[in-house]
Amino acid sequence: FSYRHGRSDAGARLRVSRYLAQTQSRIWIARRDISKYGESMDHGIIMADFERLFNPEPELLKLMQEACSFTIEADGTIKRNNCGLPTGTFLQVLWENIYLLDLDRTMSLFDRALYLRFGDDILLLSPDFGLHQSAIAAMDDQVSQRRLDYNGAKVLDRELVRPHLIPKGGAG
């Protein structure tokens, strides 16, 4: 993974390593992946974000609308697409980061948790179960507001416990 803040995957691993080293208790881990991320980006949300973030001139706004609303063939008919961006274009790469910017900002409020994201890959670590549950609820809310869903096969919730904290005789 390569995560937010312009850091490489090595930087992300270093951040996780440091976070784990400073936490002497249990750590709750949540990993999420957005299902069909590029294909699911809603054009109405993209355009609202574009206007809010960049305050574009009318010509640039029109150009963005045209770039987003490309035509597709579906069931033998040609129609305008209202969702998704053309794969491999500069527009898709740019908006895969911007589309979840509000999620990034919301998650930054959970300062005791470690939040990392690259595109649609999300990792959350927290030493406090209550904080972790609150952060997951906020994450779920942001993802839902963006009309996105998680890829159920890639949802992972785990508790990481240091060996000396496991009761004798096992975890039971």
mmCIF file of C-alpha atoms in Angstrom:
data_model
loop_
_atom_site.group_PDB
_atom_site.id
_atom_site.type_symbol
_atom_site.label_atom_id
_atom_site.label_comp_id
_atom_site.label_asym_id
_atom_site.label_seq_id
_atom_site.Cartn_x
_atom_site.Cartn_y
_atom_site.Cartn_z
ATOM 1 C CA PHE A 1 0.000 0.000 0.000
ATOM 2 C CA SER A 2 0.903 3.590 -0.540
ATOM 3 C CA TYR A 3 -1.133 5.900 1.644
ATOM 4 C CA ARG A 4 -2.172 9.551 1.987
ATOM 5 C CA HIS A 5 0.052 12.546 2.699
ATOM 6 C CA GLY A 6 2.280 11.817 -0.299
ATOM 7 C CA ARG A 7 4.070 9.038 1.508
ATOM 8 C CA SER A 8 5.223 5.797 -0.056
ATOM 9 C CA ASP A 9 4.269 2.305 1.025
ATOM 10 C CA ALA A 10 7.549 2.238 2.994
ATOM 11 C CA GLY A 11 6.419 5.388 4.797
ATOM 12 C CA ALA A 12 3.054 3.792 5.572
ATOM 13 C CA ARG A 13 4.757 0.689 6.997
ATOM 14 C CA LEU A 14 7.020 2.916 9.105
ATOM 15 C CA ARG A 15 4.009 4.838 10.468
ATOM 16 C CA VAL A 16 2.253 1.558 11.365
ATOM 17 C CA SER A 17 5.429 0.200 12.963
ATOM 18 C CA ARG A 18 5.910 3.326 15.083
ATOM 19 C CA TYR A 19 2.251 3.344 16.066
ATOM 20 C CA LEU A 20 2.425 -0.294 17.176
ATOM 21 C CA ALA A 21 5.660 0.333 19.091
ATOM 22 C CA GLN A 22 4.170 3.222 21.083
ATOM 23 C CA THR A 23 1.027 1.294 22.007
ATOM 24 C CA GLN A 24 1.569 -1.182 24.797
ATOM 25 C CA SER A 25 -1.959 -2.563 24.968
ATOM 26 C CA ARG A 26 -4.412 -4.066 22.520
ATOM 27 C CA ILE A 27 -4.881 -2.583 19.065
ATOM 28 C CA TRP A 28 -8.069 -2.821 17.079
ATOM 29 C CA ILE A 29 -7.572 -2.995 13.329
ATOM 30 C CA ALA A 30 -10.084 -2.265 10.569
ATOM 31 C CA ARG A 31 -9.260 -2.721 6.914
ATOM 32 C CA ARG A 32 -11.733 -1.660 4.252
ATOM 33 C CA ASP A 33 -11.817 -1.654 0.472
ATOM 34 C CA ILE A 34 -14.415 0.193 -1.587
ATOM 35 C CA SER A 35 -16.257 -2.027 -4.053
ATOM 36 C CA LYS A 36 -15.903 -0.907 -7.697
ATOM 37 C CA TYR A 37 -14.539 2.452 -6.558
ATOM 38 C CA GLY A 38 -13.804 4.187 -9.868
ATOM 39 C CA GLU A 39 -16.976 2.820 -11.426
ATOM 40 C CA SER A 40 -19.145 3.969 -8.489
ATOM 41 C CA MET A 41 -18.155 7.641 -8.214
ATOM 42 C CA ASP A 42 -21.341 9.682 -8.568
ATOM 43 C CA HIS A 43 -21.056 12.535 -11.095
ATOM 44 C CA GLY A 44 -23.343 14.787 -9.038
ATOM 45 C CA ILE A 45 -21.017 14.433 -6.039
ATOM 46 C CA ILE A 46 -17.932 14.934 -8.228
ATOM 47 C CA MET A 47 -19.363 18.128 -9.705
ATOM 48 C CA ALA A 48 -20.436 19.479 -6.299
ATOM 49 C CA ASP A 49 -16.920 18.795 -4.943
ATOM 50 C CA PHE A 50 -15.347 20.382 -8.014
ATOM 51 C CA GLU A 51 -17.368 23.566 -7.550
ATOM 52 C CA ARG A 52 -16.779 23.679 -3.777
ATOM 53 C CA LEU A 53 -13.041 22.989 -3.916
ATOM 54 C CA PHE A 54 -12.007 24.901 -7.037
ATOM 55 C CA ASN A 55 -14.665 27.573 -7.696
ATOM 56 C CA PRO A 56 -14.159 27.063 -11.454
ATOM 57 C CA GLU A 57 -15.018 29.453 -14.256
ATOM 58 C CA PRO A 58 -18.144 28.389 -16.228
ATOM 59 C CA GLU A 59 -16.050 27.115 -19.158
ATOM 60 C CA LEU A 60 -13.995 24.834 -16.920
ATOM 61 C CA LEU A 61 -17.148 23.631 -15.179
ATOM 62 C CA LYS A 62 -18.663 22.723 -18.556
ATOM 63 C CA LEU A 63 -15.481 20.907 -19.580
ATOM 64 C CA MET A 64 -15.533 18.894 -16.339
ATOM 65 C CA GLN A 65 -19.202 18.005 -16.864
ATOM 66 C CA GLU A 66 -18.414 16.740 -20.362
ATOM 67 C CA ALA A 67 -15.408 14.747 -19.169
ATOM 68 C CA CYS A 68 -17.447 13.102 -16.410
ATOM 69 C CA SER A 69 -20.612 12.432 -18.364
ATOM 70 C CA PHE A 70 -19.257 10.248 -21.132
ATOM 71 C CA THR A 71 -21.473 7.994 -23.239
ATOM 72 C CA ILE A 72 -21.639 4.241 -22.766
ATOM 73 C CA GLU A 73 -23.356 1.337 -24.448
ATOM 74 C CA ALA A 74 -25.718 -0.550 -22.164
ATOM 75 C CA ASP A 75 -28.181 -3.205 -23.277
ATOM 76 C CA GLY A 76 -27.677 -2.268 -26.916
ATOM 77 C CA THR A 77 -28.411 1.436 -26.438
ATOM 78 C CA ILE A 78 -26.113 4.427 -26.173
ATOM 79 C CA LYS A 79 -26.699 6.562 -23.092
ATOM 80 C CA ARG A 80 -24.936 9.111 -20.913
ATOM 81 C CA ASN A 81 -23.310 7.660 -17.842
ATOM 82 C CA ASN A 82 -24.053 9.365 -14.494
ATOM 83 C CA CYS A 83 -21.606 7.331 -12.485
ATOM 84 C CA GLY A 84 -17.957 6.345 -12.812
ATOM 85 C CA LEU A 85 -14.993 7.831 -14.620
ATOM 86 C CA PRO A 86 -13.044 6.437 -17.578
ATOM 87 C CA THR A 87 -10.395 4.046 -16.228
ATOM 88 C CA GLY A 88 -6.786 5.065 -16.720
ATOM 89 C CA THR A 89 -7.473 8.741 -17.378
ATOM 90 C CA PHE A 90 -5.906 11.585 -15.418
ATOM 91 C CA LEU A 91 -9.407 12.505 -14.266
ATOM 92 C CA GLN A 92 -9.978 9.137 -12.587
ATOM 93 C CA VAL A 93 -6.622 9.172 -10.812
ATOM 94 C CA LEU A 94 -7.215 12.714 -9.536
ATOM 95 C CA TRP A 95 -10.790 12.078 -8.369
ATOM 96 C CA GLU A 96 -9.981 8.767 -6.713
ATOM 97 C CA ASN A 97 -8.063 10.881 -4.211
ATOM 98 C CA ILE A 98 -10.408 13.873 -4.018
ATOM 99 C CA TYR A 99 -13.634 11.858 -3.815
ATOM 100 C CA LEU A 100 -12.849 10.669 -0.270
ATOM 101 C CA LEU A 101 -11.231 13.910 0.931
ATOM 102 C CA ASP A 102 -14.094 14.497 3.394
ATOM 103 C CA LEU A 103 -13.463 11.005 4.788
ATOM 104 C CA ASP A 104 -9.786 11.899 5.281
ATOM 105 C CA ARG A 105 -10.749 15.096 7.094
ATOM 106 C CA THR A 106 -13.271 13.310 9.306
ATOM 107 C CA MET A 107 -10.819 10.573 10.212
ATOM 108 C CA SER A 108 -8.136 13.140 11.121
ATOM 109 C CA LEU A 109 -10.390 14.133 14.042
ATOM 110 C CA PHE A 110 -9.655 10.756 15.644
ATOM 111 C CA ASP A 111 -6.149 11.809 16.660
ATOM 112 C CA ARG A 112 -5.393 8.754 18.832
ATOM 113 C CA ALA A 113 -6.155 6.420 15.952
ATOM 114 C CA LEU A 114 -3.932 5.801 12.937
ATOM 115 C CA TYR A 115 -5.776 6.209 9.643
ATOM 116 C CA LEU A 116 -4.185 5.447 6.286
ATOM 117 C CA ARG A 117 -5.776 5.487 2.832
ATOM 118 C CA PHE A 118 -4.711 5.023 -0.753
ATOM 119 C CA GLY A 119 -7.528 5.388 -3.249
ATOM 120 C CA ASP A 120 -10.099 2.917 -1.996
ATOM 121 C CA ASP A 121 -7.859 0.981 0.418
ATOM 122 C CA ILE A 122 -8.372 2.028 4.037
ATOM 123 C CA LEU A 123 -6.570 1.000 7.214
ATOM 124 C CA LEU A 124 -7.519 2.100 10.738
ATOM 125 C CA LEU A 125 -5.727 1.207 13.978
ATOM 126 C CA SER A 126 -6.810 2.232 17.457
ATOM 127 C CA PRO A 127 -5.759 1.366 21.026
ATOM 128 C CA ASP A 128 -9.244 2.098 22.386
ATOM 129 C CA PHE A 129 -12.230 -0.035 21.373
ATOM 130 C CA GLY A 130 -14.772 2.759 21.933
ATOM 131 C CA LEU A 131 -12.742 5.178 19.823
ATOM 132 C CA HIS A 132 -12.329 2.470 17.203
ATOM 133 C CA GLN A 133 -16.077 1.854 17.014
ATOM 134 C CA SER A 134 -16.748 5.606 16.739
ATOM 135 C CA ALA A 135 -14.157 5.956 13.982
ATOM 136 C CA ILE A 136 -15.626 3.012 12.048
ATOM 137 C CA ALA A 137 -19.121 4.513 12.379
ATOM 138 C CA ALA A 138 -17.821 7.856 11.050
ATOM 139 C CA MET A 139 -16.019 6.049 8.215
ATOM 140 C CA ASP A 140 -19.144 4.066 7.334
ATOM 141 C CA ASP A 141 -21.201 7.270 7.334
ATOM 142 C CA GLN A 142 -18.777 9.063 5.002
ATOM 143 C CA VAL A 143 -18.620 6.090 2.624
ATOM 144 C CA SER A 144 -22.417 5.882 2.586
ATOM 145 C CA GLN A 145 -22.770 9.633 1.926
ATOM 146 C CA ARG A 146 -20.594 9.121 -1.149
ATOM 147 C CA ARG A 147 -22.978 6.362 -2.317
ATOM 148 C CA LEU A 148 -20.258 3.753 -2.056
ATOM 149 C CA ASP A 149 -20.185 0.234 -0.626
ATOM 150 C CA TYR A 150 -17.432 -1.880 0.865
ATOM 151 C CA ASN A 151 -16.124 -4.969 -0.860
ATOM 152 C CA GLY A 152 -17.344 -7.523 1.703
ATOM 153 C CA ALA A 153 -14.576 -9.984 0.830
ATOM 154 C CA LYS A 154 -11.971 -7.402 1.860
ATOM 155 C CA VAL A 155 -13.522 -6.161 5.115
ATOM 156 C CA LEU A 156 -11.292 -7.159 8.006
ATOM 157 C CA ASP A 157 -11.721 -6.413 11.718
ATOM 158 C CA ARG A 158 -9.161 -7.801 14.125
ATOM 159 C CA GLU A 159 -7.801 -7.296 17.593
ATOM 160 C CA LEU A 160 -4.039 -7.388 17.925
ATOM 161 C CA VAL A 161 -2.865 -8.400 21.408
ATOM 162 C CA ARG A 162 0.696 -8.450 22.640
ATOM 163 C CA PRO A 163 1.623 -12.038 23.677
ATOM 164 C CA HIS A 164 2.242 -11.130 27.322
ATOM 165 C CA LEU A 165 -1.359 -9.866 27.601
ATOM 166 C CA ILE A 166 -2.930 -13.169 26.532
ATOM 167 C CA PRO A 167 -4.195 -15.065 29.596
ATOM 168 C CA LYS A 168 -2.405 -18.327 30.391
ATOM 169 C CA GLY A 169 -4.236 -21.183 28.731
ATOM 170 C CA GLY A 170 -5.183 -19.222 25.599
ATOM 171 C CA ALA A 171 -7.390 -16.361 24.578
ATOM 172 C CA GLY A 172 -10.532 -17.948 26.065
#
